[in-house]
PDB file of C-alpha atoms and ligand atoms in Angstrom:
ATOM      1  CA  MET A  20      31.698  -0.283 -16.344  1.00 61.00           C
ATOM      2  CA  THR A  21      28.859  -0.688 -18.839  1.00 77.00           C
ATOM      3  CA  ASP A  22      29.760  -1.618 -22.311  1.00 91.00           C
ATOM      4  CA  TYR A  23      28.485   1.079 -24.507  1.00 97.00           C
ATOM      5  CA  ARG A  24      28.086   1.008 -28.210  1.00 97.00           C
ATOM      6  CA  ASP A  25      31.191   2.296 -30.231  1.00 98.00           C
ATOM      7  CA  PRO A  26      30.375   5.947 -31.177  1.00 98.00           C
ATOM      8  CA  ASP A  27      32.464   5.324 -34.537  1.00 98.00           C
ATOM      9  CA  GLU A  28      30.635   2.290 -35.132  1.00 98.00           C
ATOM     10  CA  LEU A  29      27.349   3.997 -34.761  1.00 98.00           C
ATOM     11  CA  ILE A  30      28.216   6.771 -37.315  1.00 98.00           C
ATOM     12  CA  ARG A  31      29.696   4.137 -39.678  1.00 97.00           C
ATOM     13  CA  ARG A  32      26.080   2.542 -39.642  1.00 97.00           C
ATOM     14  CA  ALA A  33      23.955   5.504 -39.431  1.00 97.00           C
ATOM     15  CA  GLY A  34      25.788   7.777 -41.900  1.00 94.00           C
ATOM     16  CA  ARG A  35      28.392  10.619 -41.385  1.00 92.00           C
ATOM     17  CA  GLY A  36      26.845  13.718 -39.822  1.00 91.00           C
ATOM     18  CA  ASN A  37      26.156  16.831 -41.978  1.00 92.00           C
ATOM     19  CA  PRO A  38      27.785  19.964 -40.364  1.00 92.00           C
ATOM     20  CA  GLU A  39      25.089  22.050 -42.059  1.00 90.00           C
ATOM     21  CA  PHE A  40      22.384  20.487 -39.849  1.00 91.00           C
ATOM     22  CA  ASP A  41      24.546  20.723 -36.586  1.00 94.00           C
ATOM     23  CA  GLN A  42      25.406  17.183 -36.938  1.00 96.00           C
ATOM     24  CA  HIS A  43      28.716  17.003 -35.076  1.00 97.00           C
ATOM     25  CA  PHE A  44      28.683  13.781 -33.168  1.00 98.00           C
ATOM     26  CA  LEU A  45      30.640  13.037 -29.843  1.00 98.00           C
ATOM     27  CA  VAL A  46      33.048  10.282 -30.504  1.00 98.00           C
ATOM     28  CA  ASP A  47      35.203  10.693 -27.261  1.00 98.00           C
ATOM     29  CA  ASP A  48      34.116   7.853 -24.897  1.00 98.00           C
ATOM     30  CA  ARG A  49      35.653   9.543 -21.857  1.00 98.00           C
ATOM     31  CA  VAL A  50      33.643  12.806 -22.525  1.00 98.00           C
ATOM     32  CA  LEU A  51      30.430  10.735 -23.253  1.00 98.00           C
ATOM     33  CA  ASP A  52      30.872   8.965 -20.136  1.00 98.00           C
ATOM     34  CA  ARG A  53      31.425  12.006 -17.832  1.00 98.00           C
ATOM     35  CA  ILE A  54      28.373  13.982 -19.336  1.00 98.00           C
ATOM     36  CA  PRO A  55      25.596  12.098 -17.144  1.00 98.00           C
ATOM     37  CA  THR A  56      27.956  12.479 -14.045  1.00 98.00           C
ATOM     38  CA  TYR A  57      27.377  16.109 -14.217  1.00 98.00           C
ATOM     39  CA  ALA A  58      23.701  15.592 -13.456  1.00 98.00           C
ATOM     40  CA  ASP A  59      24.406  13.440 -10.293  1.00 98.00           C
ATOM     41  CA  GLU A  60      22.680  15.857  -8.052  1.00 97.00           C
ATOM     42  CA  PHE A  61      19.592  16.007 -10.165  1.00 98.00           C
ATOM     43  CA  ASP A  62      16.549  13.761 -10.512  1.00 98.00           C
ATOM     44  CA  THR A  63      17.415  11.810 -13.649  1.00 98.00           C
ATOM     45  CA  THR A  64      14.256   9.921 -13.689  1.00 98.00           C
ATOM     46  CA  HIS A  65      13.199  11.163 -17.105  1.00 98.00           C
ATOM     47  CA  VAL A  66      15.888  12.483 -19.113  1.00 99.00           C
ATOM     48  CA  LEU A  67      15.190  14.973 -22.156  1.00 99.00           C
ATOM     49  CA  GLU A  68      17.836  14.701 -24.821  1.00 99.00           C
ATOM     50  CA  ILE A  69      17.696  17.353 -27.531  1.00 98.00           C
ATOM     51  CA  GLY A  70      19.231  16.184 -30.883  1.00 98.00           C
ATOM     52  CA  GLY A  71      19.933  12.498 -30.132  1.00 98.00           C
ATOM     53  CA  GLY A  72      22.240  12.021 -33.353  1.00 98.00           C
ATOM     54  CA  THR A  73      23.370   8.385 -33.694  1.00 98.00           C
ATOM     55  CA  GLY A  74      22.501   7.707 -29.970  1.00 98.00           C
ATOM     56  CA  ALA A  75      26.035   7.512 -28.381  1.00 98.00           C
ATOM     57  CA  LEU A  76      24.842   9.862 -25.440  1.00 98.00           C
ATOM     58  CA  THR A  77      21.400   8.127 -25.355  1.00 98.00           C
ATOM     59  CA  ASP A  78      23.229   4.960 -24.821  1.00 98.00           C
ATOM     60  CA  ARG A  79      24.543   6.351 -21.551  1.00 98.00           C
ATOM     61  CA  LEU A  80      21.509   8.444 -20.469  1.00 98.00           C
ATOM     62  CA  LEU A  81      19.442   5.094 -20.612  1.00 98.00           C
ATOM     63  CA  ASP A  82      21.938   3.793 -17.916  1.00 98.00           C
ATOM     64  CA  VAL A  83      21.039   6.723 -15.294  1.00 98.00           C
ATOM     65  CA  ALA A  84      17.445   7.186 -16.293  1.00 98.00           C
ATOM     66  CA  GLU A  85      14.104   5.228 -15.974  1.00 98.00           C
ATOM     67  CA  LYS A  86      12.985   7.009 -19.103  1.00 98.00           C
ATOM     68  CA  VAL A  87      14.597   8.857 -21.853  1.00 99.00           C
ATOM     69  CA  THR A  88      12.812  11.153 -24.498  1.00 99.00           C
ATOM     70  CA  VAL A  89      14.994  12.089 -27.589  1.00 98.00           C
ATOM     71  CA  ILE A  90      13.808  14.952 -29.912  1.00 98.00           C
ATOM     72  CA  GLU A  91      15.576  14.682 -33.142  1.00 98.00           C
ATOM     73  CA  ARG A  92      14.918  16.848 -36.206  1.00 97.00           C
ATOM     74  CA  ASP A  93      16.607  14.498 -38.819  1.00 97.00           C
ATOM     75  CA  PRO A  94      14.128  11.727 -39.698  1.00 97.00           C
ATOM     76  CA  ASN A  95      16.871   9.285 -40.591  1.00 97.00           C
ATOM     77  CA  LEU A  96      18.619   9.548 -37.528  1.00 98.00           C
ATOM     78  CA  ALA A  97      15.366   9.458 -35.642  1.00 98.00           C
ATOM     79  CA  GLU A  98      14.741   6.147 -37.262  1.00 98.00           C
ATOM     80  CA  PHE A  99      18.060   4.925 -36.672  1.00 98.00           C
ATOM     81  CA  VAL A 100      17.975   5.546 -33.002  1.00 98.00           C
ATOM     82  CA  ARG A 101      14.275   3.964 -32.951  1.00 98.00           C
ATOM     83  CA  GLU A 102      15.821   0.684 -34.593  1.00 98.00           C
ATOM     84  CA  GLU A 103      19.159   0.659 -32.582  1.00 98.00           C
ATOM     85  CA  PHE A 104      17.370   0.964 -29.255  1.00 98.00           C
ATOM     86  CA  ALA A 105      14.204  -1.156 -30.530  1.00 98.00           C
ATOM     87  CA  GLU A 106      14.351  -3.160 -27.222  1.00 98.00           C
ATOM     88  CA  VAL A 107      14.021  -0.053 -24.790  1.00 98.00           C
ATOM     89  CA  VAL A 108      11.665   1.421 -27.038  1.00 98.00           C
ATOM     90  CA  GLU A 109       9.493  -1.650 -26.912  1.00 98.00           C
ATOM     91  CA  ALA A 110       9.891  -1.541 -23.167  1.00 98.00           C
ATOM     92  CA  GLY A 111       8.595   1.977 -22.964  1.00 98.00           C
ATOM     93  CA  ARG A 112      11.805   3.473 -21.744  1.00 98.00           C
ATOM     94  CA  LEU A 113      12.838   5.376 -24.593  1.00 98.00           C
ATOM     95  CA  ASP A 114      10.555   7.738 -26.741  1.00 98.00           C
ATOM     96  CA  VAL A 115      12.053   9.226 -30.031  1.00 98.00           C
ATOM     97  CA  ILE A 116      10.259  12.214 -31.261  1.00 98.00           C
ATOM     98  CA  GLN A 117      11.045  13.348 -34.882  1.00 98.00           C
ATOM     99  CA  GLY A 118      10.761  16.984 -34.924  1.00 98.00           C
ATOM    100  CA  ASP A 119      12.276  20.470 -34.232  1.00 98.00           C
ATOM    101  CA  ALA A 120      12.911  20.842 -30.505  1.00 98.00           C
ATOM    102  CA  LEU A 121      12.003  24.542 -30.884  1.00 98.00           C
ATOM    103  CA  GLU A 122       8.301  23.518 -31.820  1.00 98.00           C
ATOM    104  CA  VAL A 123       7.474  20.245 -30.473  1.00 98.00           C
ATOM    105  CA  ASP A 124       5.593  19.827 -27.050  1.00 98.00           C
ATOM    106  CA  LEU A 125       8.227  19.080 -24.405  1.00 98.00           C
ATOM    107  CA  PRO A 126       7.447  15.854 -22.468  1.00 98.00           C
ATOM    108  CA  ASP A 127       7.294  15.925 -18.537  1.00 98.00           C
ATOM    109  CA  TYR A 128      10.982  15.530 -18.213  1.00 98.00           C
ATOM    110  CA  THR A 129      13.215  15.891 -14.906  1.00 98.00           C
ATOM    111  CA  VAL A 130      16.423  17.043 -16.390  1.00 98.00           C
ATOM    112  CA  CYS A 131      17.548  17.708 -19.880  1.00 99.00           C
ATOM    113  CA  ILE A 132      20.949  16.253 -20.827  1.00 99.00           C
ATOM    114  CA  SER A 133      22.033  17.251 -24.530  1.00 98.00           C
ATOM    115  CA  ASN A 134      24.789  18.032 -27.012  1.00 98.00           C
ATOM    116  CA  LEU A 135      23.036  20.971 -28.427  1.00 98.00           C
ATOM    117  CA  PRO A 136      22.708  21.752 -32.075  1.00 97.00           C
ATOM    118  CA  TYR A 137      24.855  24.911 -32.008  1.00 94.00           C
ATOM    119  CA  SER A 138      22.860  27.165 -34.488  1.00 95.00           C
ATOM    120  CA  ALA A 139      19.846  26.907 -32.295  1.00 97.00           C
ATOM    121  CA  SER A 140      21.652  27.104 -28.832  1.00 97.00           C
ATOM    122  CA  SER A 141      20.109  30.290 -27.779  1.00 96.00           C
ATOM    123  CA  ASP A 142      16.640  29.583 -28.768  1.00 97.00           C
ATOM    124  CA  LEU A 143      16.604  26.262 -27.185  1.00 98.00           C
ATOM    125  CA  THR A 144      18.092  27.519 -23.958  1.00 97.00           C
ATOM    126  CA  PHE A 145      15.565  30.180 -23.506  1.00 95.00           C
ATOM    127  CA  ARG A 146      12.848  27.626 -24.271  1.00 97.00           C
ATOM    128  CA  LEU A 147      14.259  25.367 -21.641  1.00 98.00           C
ATOM    129  CA  LEU A 148      15.171  27.765 -18.881  1.00 97.00           C
ATOM    130  CA  PRO A 149      11.392  28.942 -18.086  1.00 96.00           C
ATOM    131  CA  GLU A 150      10.600  25.362 -17.497  1.00 97.00           C
ATOM    132  CA  GLY A 151      12.702  25.736 -14.191  1.00 98.00           C
ATOM    133  CA  LYS A 152      14.227  22.342 -14.478  1.00 98.00           C
ATOM    134  CA  PRO A 153      17.981  21.259 -14.392  1.00 98.00           C
ATOM    135  CA  ALA A 154      20.168  20.735 -17.450  1.00 98.00           C
ATOM    136  CA  VAL A 155      23.522  19.528 -18.537  1.00 99.00           C
ATOM    137  CA  LEU A 156      24.264  21.039 -22.117  1.00 98.00           C
ATOM    138  CA  MET A 157      27.077  21.300 -24.377  1.00 98.00           C
ATOM    139  CA  TYR A 158      27.547  24.526 -26.102  1.00 98.00           C
ATOM    140  CA  GLN A 159      30.042  26.490 -28.178  1.00 98.00           C
ATOM    141  CA  LEU A 160      32.875  27.455 -25.624  1.00 98.00           C
ATOM    142  CA  GLU A 161      32.508  31.041 -26.460  1.00 98.00           C
ATOM    143  CA  PHE A 162      28.795  30.946 -25.928  1.00 98.00           C
ATOM    144  CA  ALA A 163      29.154  28.785 -22.487  1.00 98.00           C
ATOM    145  CA  GLU A 164      31.829  31.610 -21.326  1.00 98.00           C
ATOM    146  CA  ARG A 165      29.198  34.155 -21.942  1.00 98.00           C
ATOM    147  CA  MET A 166      26.439  32.460 -20.112  1.00 98.00           C
ATOM    148  CA  ALA A 167      28.991  32.051 -17.095  1.00 98.00           C
ATOM    149  CA  ALA A 168      30.433  35.501 -17.227  1.00 98.00           C
ATOM    150  CA  GLU A 169      31.182  38.016 -14.437  1.00 97.00           C
ATOM    151  CA  PRO A 170      30.245  41.707 -14.470  1.00 96.00           C
ATOM    152  CA  GLY A 171      33.088  43.726 -15.934  1.00 95.00           C
ATOM    153  CA  THR A 172      34.416  41.304 -18.234  1.00 96.00           C
ATOM    154  CA  SER A 173      34.040  41.425 -21.992  1.00 95.00           C
ATOM    155  CA  GLU A 174      31.970  38.113 -21.980  1.00 97.00           C
ATOM    156  CA  TYR A 175      29.411  39.657 -19.646  1.00 97.00           C
ATOM    157  CA  GLY A 176      26.439  40.974 -21.512  1.00 96.00           C
ATOM    158  CA  ARG A 177      22.530  40.159 -22.118  1.00 95.00           C
ATOM    159  CA  LEU A 178      23.026  36.470 -22.497  1.00 97.00           C
ATOM    160  CA  THR A 179      24.829  36.234 -19.006  1.00 98.00           C
ATOM    161  CA  VAL A 180      21.860  38.148 -17.303  1.00 97.00           C
ATOM    162  CA  ALA A 181      18.988  36.628 -19.004  1.00 97.00           C
ATOM    163  CA  THR A 182      20.543  32.938 -18.419  1.00 98.00           C
ATOM    164  CA  GLN A 183      21.377  33.819 -14.707  1.00 97.00           C
ATOM    165  CA  HIS A 184      17.996  35.295 -14.155  1.00 97.00           C
ATOM    166  CA  TYR A 185      16.794  31.659 -14.117  1.00 97.00           C
ATOM    167  CA  ALA A 186      19.681  29.284 -13.069  1.00 98.00           C
ATOM    168  CA  ASP A 187      23.196  29.060 -11.482  1.00 98.00           C
ATOM    169  CA  VAL A 188      25.452  28.610 -14.437  1.00 98.00           C
ATOM    170  CA  GLU A 189      28.793  26.406 -14.208  1.00 98.00           C
ATOM    171  CA  LEU A 190      31.012  25.720 -16.900  1.00 98.00           C
ATOM    172  CA  VAL A 191      31.970  22.079 -15.871  1.00 98.00           C
ATOM    173  CA  GLU A 192      34.453  20.945 -18.643  1.00 98.00           C
ATOM    174  CA  GLU A 193      35.829  22.228 -21.839  1.00 98.00           C
ATOM    175  CA  VAL A 194      35.702  19.953 -24.855  1.00 98.00           C
ATOM    176  CA  PRO A 195      38.278  20.110 -27.695  1.00 98.00           C
ATOM    177  CA  ARG A 196      37.042  19.864 -31.300  1.00 98.00           C
ATOM    178  CA  GLU A 197      38.771  16.461 -31.908  1.00 98.00           C
ATOM    179  CA  ALA A 198      36.233  15.102 -29.486  1.00 98.00           C
ATOM    180  CA  PHE A 199      33.766  15.338 -32.408  1.00 98.00           C
ATOM    181  CA  ASP A 200      33.262  13.760 -35.844  1.00 97.00           C
ATOM    182  CA  PRO A 201      33.027  15.673 -38.073  1.00 96.00           C
ATOM    183  CA  GLN A 202      34.946  18.356 -36.057  1.00 97.00           C
ATOM    184  CA  PRO A 203      33.279  21.599 -35.497  1.00 96.00           C
ATOM    185  CA  ARG A 204      35.316  24.876 -36.242  1.00 95.00           C
ATOM    186  CA  VAL A 205      35.274  25.950 -32.674  1.00 96.00           C
ATOM    187  CA  GLU A 206      35.931  24.553 -29.047  1.00 98.00           C
ATOM    188  CA  SER A 207      33.059  23.382 -27.009  1.00 98.00           C
ATOM    189  CA  ALA A 208      32.147  23.242 -23.297  1.00 98.00           C
ATOM    190  CA  ILE A 209      29.639  21.648 -20.975  1.00 98.00           C
ATOM    191  CA  VAL A 210      27.617  23.594 -18.717  1.00 99.00           C
ATOM    192  CA  ARG A 211      25.310  22.870 -15.797  1.00 98.00           C
ATOM    193  CA  LEU A 212      22.327  24.904 -15.359  1.00 98.00           C
ATOM    194  CA  THR A 213      20.827  24.648 -11.690  1.00 98.00           C
ATOM    195  CA  PRO A 214      17.319  26.529 -11.613  1.00 98.00           C
ATOM    196  CA  ARG A 215      16.765  28.803  -8.770  1.00 98.00           C
ATOM    197  CA  ALA A 216      14.987  32.097  -7.999  1.00 96.00           C
ATOM    198  CA  PRO A 217      17.016  35.100  -8.653  1.00 96.00           C
ATOM    199  CA  GLU A 218      18.302  37.139  -5.624  1.00 95.00           C
ATOM    200  CA  TYR A 219      16.237  40.059  -6.724  1.00 97.00           C
ATOM    201  CA  GLU A 220      12.637  40.796  -7.595  1.00 96.00           C
ATOM    202  CA  VAL A 221      11.504  42.051 -10.706  1.00 96.00           C
ATOM    203  CA  ASP A 222       7.981  43.497 -11.070  1.00 94.00           C
ATOM    204  CA  ASP A 223       7.613  42.570 -14.662  1.00 94.00           C
ATOM    205  CA  GLU A 224       9.747  39.630 -16.111  1.00 94.00           C
ATOM    206  CA  ASP A 225       9.356  40.422 -19.945  1.00 93.00           C
ATOM    207  CA  PHE A 226      10.013  44.240 -19.395  1.00 94.00           C
ATOM    208  CA  PHE A 227      13.287  43.322 -17.403  1.00 96.00           C
ATOM    209  CA  LEU A 228      14.579  41.108 -20.156  1.00 94.00           C
ATOM    210  CA  ARG A 229      13.749  43.714 -22.600  1.00 94.00           C
ATOM    211  CA  PHE A 230      15.189  46.447 -20.541  1.00 95.00           C
ATOM    212  CA  VAL A 231      18.612  44.359 -20.406  1.00 96.00           C
ATOM    213  CA  LYS A 232      18.708  43.723 -23.963  1.00 95.00           C
ATOM    214  CA  ALA A 233      18.129  47.470 -24.592  1.00 95.00           C
ATOM    215  CA  LEU A 234      20.741  48.650 -22.410  1.00 96.00           C
ATOM    216  CA  PHE A 235      23.503  45.960 -23.796  1.00 96.00           C
ATOM    217  CA  THR A 236      22.903  47.360 -27.319  1.00 94.00           C
ATOM    218  CA  GLN A 237      24.829  50.324 -25.896  1.00 94.00           C
ATOM    219  CA  ARG A 238      27.348  48.419 -23.795  1.00 89.00           C
ATOM    220  CA  ARG A 239      30.200  51.151 -24.140  1.00 90.00           C
ATOM    221  CA  LYS A 240      27.996  54.121 -23.096  1.00 95.00           C
ATOM    222  CA  ASN A 241      27.387  55.057 -19.643  1.00 96.00           C
ATOM    223  CA  VAL A 242      24.036  54.223 -18.015  1.00 96.00           C
ATOM    224  CA  ARG A 243      22.600  57.700 -18.631  1.00 95.00           C
ATOM    225  CA  ASN A 244      23.200  57.763 -22.487  1.00 96.00           C
ATOM    226  CA  ALA A 245      22.143  53.945 -22.767  1.00 96.00           C
ATOM    227  CA  ILE A 246      18.638  54.660 -21.146  1.00 95.00           C
ATOM    228  CA  ARG A 247      18.207  57.647 -23.333  1.00 93.00           C
ATOM    229  CA  ASN A 248      19.328  56.104 -26.525  1.00 94.00           C
ATOM    230  CA  THR A 249      17.301  52.974 -26.216  1.00 93.00           C
ATOM    231  CA  ALA A 250      13.778  53.954 -25.093  1.00 91.00           C
ATOM    232  CA  HIS A 251      12.557  52.567 -28.489  1.00 91.00           C
ATOM    233  CA  ILE A 252      13.940  49.142 -27.699  1.00 91.00           C
ATOM    234  CA  SER A 253      12.617  49.030 -24.248  1.00 89.00           C
ATOM    235  CA  GLY A 254       9.412  50.645 -25.138  1.00 88.00           C
ATOM    236  CA  LEU A 255       9.668  53.611 -22.597  1.00 86.00           C
ATOM    237  CA  ASP A 256       7.877  56.905 -23.366  1.00 89.00           C
ATOM    238  CA  ALA A 257       9.600  58.836 -20.447  1.00 89.00           C
ATOM    239  CA  PRO A 258      13.471  57.939 -20.365  1.00 90.00           C
ATOM    240  CA  GLU A 259      14.236  61.235 -18.842  1.00 92.00           C
ATOM    241  CA  ALA A 260      12.345  60.610 -15.769  1.00 93.00           C
ATOM    242  CA  ILE A 261      14.217  57.515 -15.002  1.00 93.00           C
ATOM    243  CA  VAL A 262      17.584  59.255 -15.384  1.00 94.00           C
ATOM    244  CA  ASP A 263      16.237  61.806 -12.966  1.00 94.00           C
ATOM    245  CA  ALA A 264      15.254  59.093 -10.647  1.00 94.00           C
ATOM    246  CA  LEU A 265      18.745  57.450 -10.668  1.00 93.00           C
ATOM    247  CA  ASP A 266      21.829  58.371  -8.664  1.00 93.00           C
ATOM    248  CA  GLU A 267      24.630  59.993 -10.391  1.00 95.00           C
ATOM    249  CA  GLU A 268      27.180  57.071  -9.487  1.00 95.00           C
ATOM    250  CA  THR A 269      24.898  54.466 -11.341  1.00 94.00           C
ATOM    251  CA  LEU A 270      24.387  56.855 -14.236  1.00 95.00           C
ATOM    252  CA  ARG A 271      28.001  56.969 -14.683  1.00 96.00           C
ATOM    253  CA  LYS A 272      28.550  53.268 -14.901  1.00 96.00           C
ATOM    254  CA  ARG A 273      28.480  51.248 -18.050  1.00 96.00           C
ATOM    255  CA  PRO A 274      25.851  48.520 -18.507  1.00 96.00           C
ATOM    256  CA  GLY A 275      28.652  45.996 -18.605  1.00 96.00           C
ATOM    257  CA  ASP A 276      29.523  46.685 -15.032  1.00 96.00           C
ATOM    258  CA  LEU A 277      26.141  46.249 -13.554  1.00 96.00           C
ATOM    259  CA  ARG A 278      25.324  43.280 -11.493  1.00 96.00           C
ATOM    260  CA  PRO A 279      21.901  41.600 -12.352  1.00 96.00           C
ATOM    261  CA  SER A 280      20.466  42.948  -9.287  1.00 96.00           C
ATOM    262  CA  THR A 281      21.142  46.514 -10.312  1.00 96.00           C
ATOM    263  CA  PHE A 282      19.658  45.642 -13.692  1.00 96.00           C
ATOM    264  CA  ALA A 283      16.577  44.507 -11.705  1.00 96.00           C
ATOM    265  CA  GLU A 284      16.460  47.788  -9.308  1.00 95.00           C
ATOM    266  CA  LEU A 285      16.779  49.894 -12.750  1.00 95.00           C
ATOM    267  CA  ALA A 286      13.959  47.984 -14.458  1.00 95.00           C
ATOM    268  CA  ASN A 287      11.635  48.422 -11.599  1.00 95.00           C
ATOM    269  CA  ILE A 288      12.257  52.039 -11.481  1.00 95.00           C
ATOM    270  CA  ALA A 289      11.730  52.347 -15.214  1.00 93.00           C
ATOM    271  CA  LEU A 290       8.806  50.457 -15.011  1.00 92.00           C
ATOM    272  CA  GLU A 291       7.459  52.956 -12.341  1.00 91.00           C
ATOM    273  CA  VAL A 292       8.431  56.288 -13.819  1.00 88.00           C
ATOM    274  CA  GLY A 293       9.372  55.478 -17.472  1.00 82.00           C
ATOM    275  CA  GLU A 294       6.024  55.226 -18.868  1.00 81.00           C
ATOM    276  CA  PRO A 295       6.351  51.878 -20.546  1.00 81.00           C
ATOM    277  CA  THR A 296       4.067  51.303 -23.693  1.00 80.00           C
TER     278      THR A 296
HETATM  279  C1  SAM B  10      25.728  18.167 -32.065  1.00 53.60           C
HETATM  280  S1  SAM B  10      24.609  16.895 -32.683  1.00 53.60           S
HETATM  281  C2  SAM B  10      24.620  15.849 -31.094  1.00 53.60           C
HETATM  282  C3  SAM B  10      24.339  14.373 -31.446  1.00 53.60           C
HETATM  283  C4  SAM B  10      24.436  13.404 -30.360  1.00 53.60           C
HETATM  284  N1  SAM B  10      23.490  13.448 -29.353  1.00 53.60           N
HETATM  285  C5  SAM B  10      25.924  13.446 -30.063  1.00 53.60           C
HETATM  286  O1  SAM B  10      26.086  13.643 -28.860  1.00 53.60           O
HETATM  287  O2  SAM B  10      26.889  12.678 -30.635  1.00 53.60           O
HETATM  288  C6  SAM B  10      23.096  17.775 -32.684  1.00 53.60           C
HETATM  289  C7  SAM B  10      21.969  17.049 -33.215  1.00 53.60           C
HETATM  290  O3  SAM B  10      20.764  17.571 -33.017  1.00 53.60           O
HETATM  291  C8  SAM B  10      19.859  17.400 -34.150  1.00 53.60           C
HETATM  292  N2  SAM B  10      19.178  18.716 -34.548  1.00 53.60           N
HETATM  293  C9  SAM B  10      19.580  19.880 -35.112  1.00 53.60           C
HETATM  294  N3  SAM B  10      18.734  20.812 -34.949  1.00 53.60           N
HETATM  295  C10 SAM B  10      17.773  20.443 -34.270  1.00 53.60           C
HETATM  296  C11 SAM B  10      16.427  20.678 -33.825  1.00 53.60           C
HETATM  297  N4  SAM B  10      16.166  22.018 -34.009  1.00 53.60           N
HETATM  298  N5  SAM B  10      15.603  19.984 -33.031  1.00 53.60           N
HETATM  299  C12 SAM B  10      16.055  18.690 -32.799  1.00 53.60           C
HETATM  300  N6  SAM B  10      17.131  18.271 -33.289  1.00 53.60           N
HETATM  301  C13 SAM B  10      17.965  19.048 -33.874  1.00 53.60           C
HETATM  302  C14 SAM B  10      20.986  17.281 -35.214  1.00 53.60           C
HETATM  303  O4  SAM B  10      20.493  16.583 -36.311  1.00 53.60           O
HETATM  304  C15 SAM B  10      22.132  16.407 -34.483  1.00 53.60           C
HETATM  305  O5  SAM B  10      21.734  15.053 -34.588  1.00 53.60           O
END
């Protein structure tokens, strides 16, 4: 077993994380050791790590990757990691980009393995998913459960359909608050995202995602009323024509009970007859 740097010692030298900047550092060695193993089936030649923090996970990633690129917003932490891993930086195996991962250009990575800053989880996920590359990511447990949810459950929603449009979602490990320093207020979970084409076809991806978003704003209404009430969100001039084109059984269901493939069928019909603007 490789002797990795002690995460508590890294924090002692780098300085304590600031929760206001999403700085909850993982200090449980067993969790840190397991994270790269969830990417065993993926090509780990070039790992992207968003939010390197003090480098405890970076240390492990360097063991499975030929190259690691870290994007870290905090200039002090970016500099700390550059100095801490000076030898591998020098050898060209580690790049540390100081910047906002929502804005900087992404490198040509093969897999993203990160303990994400939770306040940007959604934006970062939907920046990564269209890249079509696999990922192993730490989220707030509640967010992870929504990503992996099944139709008909209270967790199932826009986030589920949008995520599963791009990838298979597996919640591979729940992580308690005590695994972090400082501890977050909520439990966490590691999610594995395996990209694949969806099992349905959509005629217009942007419209599909907008239509799903619109219907889920009315998740307790039936589909008939949800389509009528959200034409301004989905951008449809003729919602009634869609209602006329659908069968009664579908119209009586609630958006939260529709499978992604049914959303796709509805979106394709809406695009054809609903006069989208
Ligand atoms: C939850 S910590 C994870 C740190 C480390 N990887 C670990 O596992 O202990 C998230 C890190 O993301 C950084 N961060 C926050 N927002 C960011 C953003 N928009 N882009 C890049 N890094 C960000 C924080 O400074 C922090 O170091």
